[in-house]
PDB file of C-alpha atoms in Angstrom:
ATOM      1  CA  UNK A  11     -25.275  11.762 111.373  1.00 47.00           C
ATOM      2  CA  UNK A  12     -24.858  12.734 107.740  1.00 44.00           C
ATOM      3  CA  UNK A  13     -24.729   9.986 105.165  1.00 46.00           C
ATOM      4  CA  UNK A  14     -22.281  10.720 102.354  1.00 46.00           C
ATOM      5  CA  UNK A  15     -24.390   8.798  99.843  1.00 50.00           C
ATOM      6  CA  UNK A  16     -27.431  11.014 100.563  1.00 52.00           C
ATOM      7  CA  UNK A  17     -25.628  14.331 100.052  1.00 51.00           C
ATOM      8  CA  UNK A  18     -23.813  14.949  96.719  1.00 53.00           C
ATOM      9  CA  UNK A  19     -22.242  18.215  97.977  1.00 49.00           C
ATOM     10  CA  UNK A  20     -20.906  16.467 101.070  1.00 47.00           C
ATOM     11  CA  UNK A  21     -19.516  13.709  98.840  1.00 50.00           C
ATOM     12  CA  UNK A  22     -17.643  16.289  96.718  1.00 49.00           C
ATOM     13  CA  UNK A  23     -16.272  18.033  99.802  1.00 47.00           C
ATOM     14  CA  UNK A  24     -15.053  14.746 101.260  1.00 47.00           C
ATOM     15  CA  UNK A  25     -13.362  13.877  97.968  1.00 47.00           C
ATOM     16  CA  UNK A  26     -11.515  17.190  98.262  1.00 47.00           C
ATOM     17  CA  UNK A  27     -10.617  16.565 101.913  1.00 50.00           C
ATOM     18  CA  UNK A  28      -9.723  12.882 101.643  1.00 46.00           C
ATOM     19  CA  UNK A  29      -6.157  13.460 100.414  1.00 45.00           C
ATOM     20  CA  UNK A  30      -5.557  15.687 103.435  1.00 45.00           C
ATOM     21  CA  UNK A  31      -6.650  12.906 105.783  1.00 44.00           C
ATOM     22  CA  UNK A  32      -5.631   9.684 104.109  1.00 41.00           C
ATOM     23  CA  UNK A  33      -2.288  10.107 102.374  1.00 36.00           C
ATOM     24  CA  UNK A  34       0.604  10.595 104.809  1.00 35.00           C
ATOM     25  CA  UNK A  35       2.981  11.820 102.076  1.00 35.00           C
ATOM     26  CA  UNK A  36       0.798  14.919 101.629  1.00 35.00           C
ATOM     27  CA  UNK A  37       1.251  15.916 105.251  1.00 35.00           C
ATOM     28  CA  UNK A  38       4.180  18.154 106.229  1.00 35.00           C
ATOM     29  CA  UNK A  39       6.546  16.156 108.420  1.00 34.00           C
ATOM     30  CA  UNK A  40       8.493  19.303 109.338  1.00 42.00           C
ATOM     31  CA  UNK A  41       5.835  20.413 111.808  1.00 45.00           C
ATOM     32  CA  UNK A  42       4.943  16.879 112.830  1.00 50.00           C
ATOM     33  CA  UNK A  43       1.398  17.085 111.477  1.00 61.00           C
ATOM     34  CA  UNK A  44       0.075  13.569 112.018  1.00 59.00           C
ATOM     35  CA  UNK A  45      -1.554  11.672 109.214  1.00 68.00           C
ATOM     36  CA  UNK A  46      -5.182  10.932 109.935  1.00 76.00           C
ATOM     37  CA  UNK A  47      -5.976   7.329 110.622  1.00 81.00           C
ATOM     38  CA  UNK A  48      -9.299   5.752 111.400  1.00 88.00           C
ATOM     39  CA  UNK A  49     -10.336   6.380 115.007  1.00 89.00           C
ATOM     40  CA  UNK A  50      -8.446   9.682 115.229  1.00 90.00           C
ATOM     41  CA  UNK A  51      -9.899  12.385 117.479  1.00 93.00           C
ATOM     42  CA  UNK A  52      -8.991  16.087 117.565  1.00 94.00           C
ATOM     43  CA  UNK A  53     -10.139  18.482 120.277  1.00 95.00           C
ATOM     44  CA  UNK A  54     -10.397  22.175 119.428  1.00 96.00           C
ATOM     45  CA  UNK A  55      -8.157  23.628 122.121  1.00 94.00           C
ATOM     46  CA  UNK A  56      -4.765  25.296 122.247  1.00 86.00           C
ATOM     47  CA  UNK A  57      -3.472  22.580 124.542  1.00 87.00           C
ATOM     48  CA  UNK A  58      -4.404  19.672 122.274  1.00 88.00           C
ATOM     49  CA  UNK A  59      -3.767  21.252 118.849  1.00 87.00           C
ATOM     50  CA  UNK A  60      -0.175  22.391 119.062  1.00 79.00           C
ATOM     51  CA  UNK A  61      -0.117  23.975 115.583  1.00 82.00           C
ATOM     52  CA  UNK A  62      -2.036  27.096 116.543  1.00 86.00           C
ATOM     53  CA  UNK A  63      -1.152  30.379 114.856  1.00 85.00           C
ATOM     54  CA  UNK A  64      -2.617  33.779 115.735  1.00 87.00           C
ATOM     55  CA  UNK A  65      -2.510  36.462 113.058  1.00 86.00           C
ATOM     56  CA  UNK A  66      -2.165  40.259 113.392  1.00 86.00           C
ATOM     57  CA  UNK A  67      -5.798  40.765 112.288  1.00 87.00           C
ATOM     58  CA  UNK A  68      -6.944  38.729 115.328  1.00 89.00           C
ATOM     59  CA  UNK A  69      -7.848  35.576 113.383  1.00 90.00           C
ATOM     60  CA  UNK A  70      -6.459  32.227 114.417  1.00 91.00           C
ATOM     61  CA  UNK A  71      -5.960  28.798 112.871  1.00 90.00           C
ATOM     62  CA  UNK A  72      -5.584  25.558 114.774  1.00 91.00           C
ATOM     63  CA  UNK A  73      -4.235  23.276 112.095  1.00 88.00           C
ATOM     64  CA  UNK A  74      -4.851  19.561 112.111  1.00 89.00           C
ATOM     65  CA  UNK A  75      -3.356  18.764 108.719  1.00 85.00           C
ATOM     66  CA  UNK A  76      -1.200  20.764 106.339  1.00 81.00           C
ATOM     67  CA  UNK A  77      -0.913  19.719 102.724  1.00 71.00           C
ATOM     68  CA  UNK A  78       2.597  19.826 101.338  1.00 63.00           C
ATOM     69  CA  UNK A  79       3.010  22.358  98.557  1.00 57.00           C
ATOM     70  CA  UNK A  80       4.512  20.195  95.801  1.00 58.00           C
ATOM     71  CA  UNK A  81       6.082  23.048  93.843  1.00 57.00           C
ATOM     72  CA  UNK A  82       7.831  24.752  96.745  1.00 57.00           C
ATOM     73  CA  UNK A  83       8.006  24.699 100.514  1.00 59.00           C
ATOM     74  CA  UNK A  84       7.484  28.473 100.557  1.00 66.00           C
ATOM     75  CA  UNK A  85       4.183  30.102  99.696  1.00 69.00           C
ATOM     76  CA  UNK A  86       0.483  29.334  99.825  1.00 77.00           C
ATOM     77  CA  UNK A  87      -0.699  25.888 100.848  1.00 80.00           C
ATOM     78  CA  UNK A  88      -3.889  24.221 102.080  1.00 83.00           C
ATOM     79  CA  UNK A  89      -4.468  23.334 105.708  1.00 85.00           C
ATOM     80  CA  UNK A  90      -7.405  21.808 107.533  1.00 90.00           C
ATOM     81  CA  UNK A  91      -8.460  22.541 111.076  1.00 92.00           C
ATOM     82  CA  UNK A  92     -10.339  25.055 113.161  1.00 95.00           C
ATOM     83  CA  UNK A  93     -10.495  28.711 112.106  1.00 94.00           C
ATOM     84  CA  UNK A  94     -11.817  31.729 113.979  1.00 93.00           C
ATOM     85  CA  UNK A  95     -12.093  35.423 113.266  1.00 91.00           C
ATOM     86  CA  UNK A  96     -11.995  38.009 116.055  1.00 91.00           C
ATOM     87  CA  UNK A  97     -13.030  37.800 118.851  1.00 92.00           C
ATOM     88  CA  UNK A  98     -12.388  34.045 118.403  1.00 92.00           C
ATOM     89  CA  UNK A  99     -15.149  32.787 120.647  1.00 92.00           C
ATOM     90  CA  UNK A 100     -16.472  30.413 117.944  1.00 96.00           C
ATOM     91  CA  UNK A 101     -14.685  28.347 115.304  1.00 96.00           C
ATOM     92  CA  UNK A 102     -15.347  26.866 111.879  1.00 96.00           C
ATOM     93  CA  UNK A 103     -14.073  23.462 110.860  1.00 96.00           C
ATOM     94  CA  UNK A 104     -12.461  24.602 107.631  1.00 94.00           C
ATOM     95  CA  UNK A 105      -9.989  24.186 104.834  1.00 92.00           C
ATOM     96  CA  UNK A 106      -7.946  27.352 104.543  1.00 88.00           C
ATOM     97  CA  UNK A 107      -5.066  28.711 102.535  1.00 85.00           C
ATOM     98  CA  UNK A 108      -2.073  29.803 104.586  1.00 83.00           C
ATOM     99  CA  UNK A 109       1.413  30.941 103.715  1.00 79.00           C
ATOM    100  CA  UNK A 110       4.311  28.693 104.727  1.00 77.00           C
ATOM    101  CA  UNK A 111       7.978  29.362 105.244  1.00 72.00           C
ATOM    102  CA  UNK A 112      10.947  27.255 104.150  1.00 65.00           C
ATOM    103  CA  UNK A 113      10.606  25.109 107.268  1.00 63.00           C
ATOM    104  CA  UNK A 114       7.028  24.157 106.455  1.00 66.00           C
ATOM    105  CA  UNK A 115       5.586  26.308 109.240  1.00 73.00           C
ATOM    106  CA  UNK A 116       2.626  28.646 108.850  1.00 72.00           C
ATOM    107  CA  UNK A 117       3.786  32.267 108.642  1.00 74.00           C
ATOM    108  CA  UNK A 118       2.116  35.454 109.838  1.00 69.00           C
ATOM    109  CA  UNK A 119       2.748  37.232 106.535  1.00 70.00           C
ATOM    110  CA  UNK A 120      -0.730  36.676 105.094  1.00 74.00           C
ATOM    111  CA  UNK A 121      -3.897  36.042 107.103  1.00 81.00           C
ATOM    112  CA  UNK A 122      -5.602  32.727 106.332  1.00 84.00           C
ATOM    113  CA  UNK A 123      -8.314  32.541 103.679  1.00 86.00           C
ATOM    114  CA  UNK A 124     -11.128  30.055 104.260  1.00 90.00           C
ATOM    115  CA  UNK A 125     -11.975  28.178 101.051  1.00 92.00           C
ATOM    116  CA  UNK A 126     -14.438  25.679 102.558  1.00 94.00           C
ATOM    117  CA  UNK A 127     -16.158  25.192 105.887  1.00 93.00           C
ATOM    118  CA  UNK A 128     -18.309  22.379 107.171  1.00 88.00           C
ATOM    119  CA  UNK A 129     -20.372  24.373 109.589  1.00 80.00           C
ATOM    120  CA  UNK A 130     -20.742  27.996 108.505  1.00 88.00           C
ATOM    121  CA  UNK A 131     -24.213  28.304 110.038  1.00 90.00           C
ATOM    122  CA  UNK A 132     -23.203  26.503 113.228  1.00 90.00           C
ATOM    123  CA  UNK A 133     -19.706  27.438 114.391  1.00 95.00           C
ATOM    124  CA  UNK A 134     -18.411  25.425 117.304  1.00 97.00           C
ATOM    125  CA  UNK A 135     -16.962  26.406 120.665  1.00 96.00           C
ATOM    126  CA  UNK A 136     -13.669  25.727 122.376  1.00 95.00           C
ATOM    127  CA  UNK A 137     -13.283  21.974 123.068  1.00 97.00           C
ATOM    128  CA  UNK A 138     -15.429  20.853 120.113  1.00 97.00           C
ATOM    129  CA  UNK A 139     -14.412  17.361 118.961  1.00 97.00           C
ATOM    130  CA  UNK A 140     -13.681  16.172 115.421  1.00 96.00           C
ATOM    131  CA  UNK A 141     -13.715  12.396 115.091  1.00 94.00           C
ATOM    132  CA  UNK A 142     -12.502  10.381 112.097  1.00 92.00           C
ATOM    133  CA  UNK A 143     -14.361   7.222 113.136  1.00 93.00           C
ATOM    134  CA  UNK A 144     -13.362   3.590 112.697  1.00 93.00           C
ATOM    135  CA  UNK A 145     -16.130   3.366 110.068  1.00 93.00           C
ATOM    136  CA  UNK A 146     -14.511   6.187 108.071  1.00 91.00           C
ATOM    137  CA  UNK A 147     -17.037   8.914 108.962  1.00 93.00           C
ATOM    138  CA  UNK A 148     -15.908  12.426 109.821  1.00 92.00           C
ATOM    139  CA  UNK A 149     -18.110  13.635 112.698  1.00 95.00           C
ATOM    140  CA  UNK A 150     -17.970  17.042 114.388  1.00 95.00           C
ATOM    141  CA  UNK A 151     -19.430  17.457 117.877  1.00 96.00           C
ATOM    142  CA  UNK A 152     -19.750  20.827 119.552  1.00 96.00           C
ATOM    143  CA  UNK A 153     -18.380  21.182 123.073  1.00 96.00           C
ATOM    144  CA  UNK A 154     -21.825  20.327 124.507  1.00 97.00           C
ATOM    145  CA  UNK A 155     -21.828  17.012 122.581  1.00 96.00           C
ATOM    146  CA  UNK A 156     -24.335  17.949 119.864  1.00 95.00           C
ATOM    147  CA  UNK A 157     -23.544  16.760 116.347  1.00 94.00           C
ATOM    148  CA  UNK A 158     -22.886  19.681 114.008  1.00 91.00           C
TER     149      UNK A 158
END
């Protein structure tokens, strides 16, 4: 498992991601995105991540958290979750920019743009598990159980 104190880049990435996970007011309530609490587990599957959007270019996002756009509810906003590009047989755990509509939902107008990914050299498969542990660690396991 990665230790945040041993990896300055990981520390900076977690500082960027922490507001997405820890502050419920930054999470869009319109789509019922849950706030992340310790001991939260997400499974990369359509059936367990209900905020899945497929885009005309064949890419797909399975959003876990969506950051509220403070200036407007319409336009670009950050989301965190699993992202795939066609043929969508592997996924990146990523932060991506998506376009939202007035209801806070992700629109199909603009395809998502990945701005950060945790596992670019090791994408994960369907049913990979992301665990925000009781100790406060964010751990990604591929579908075969290996730590990514």
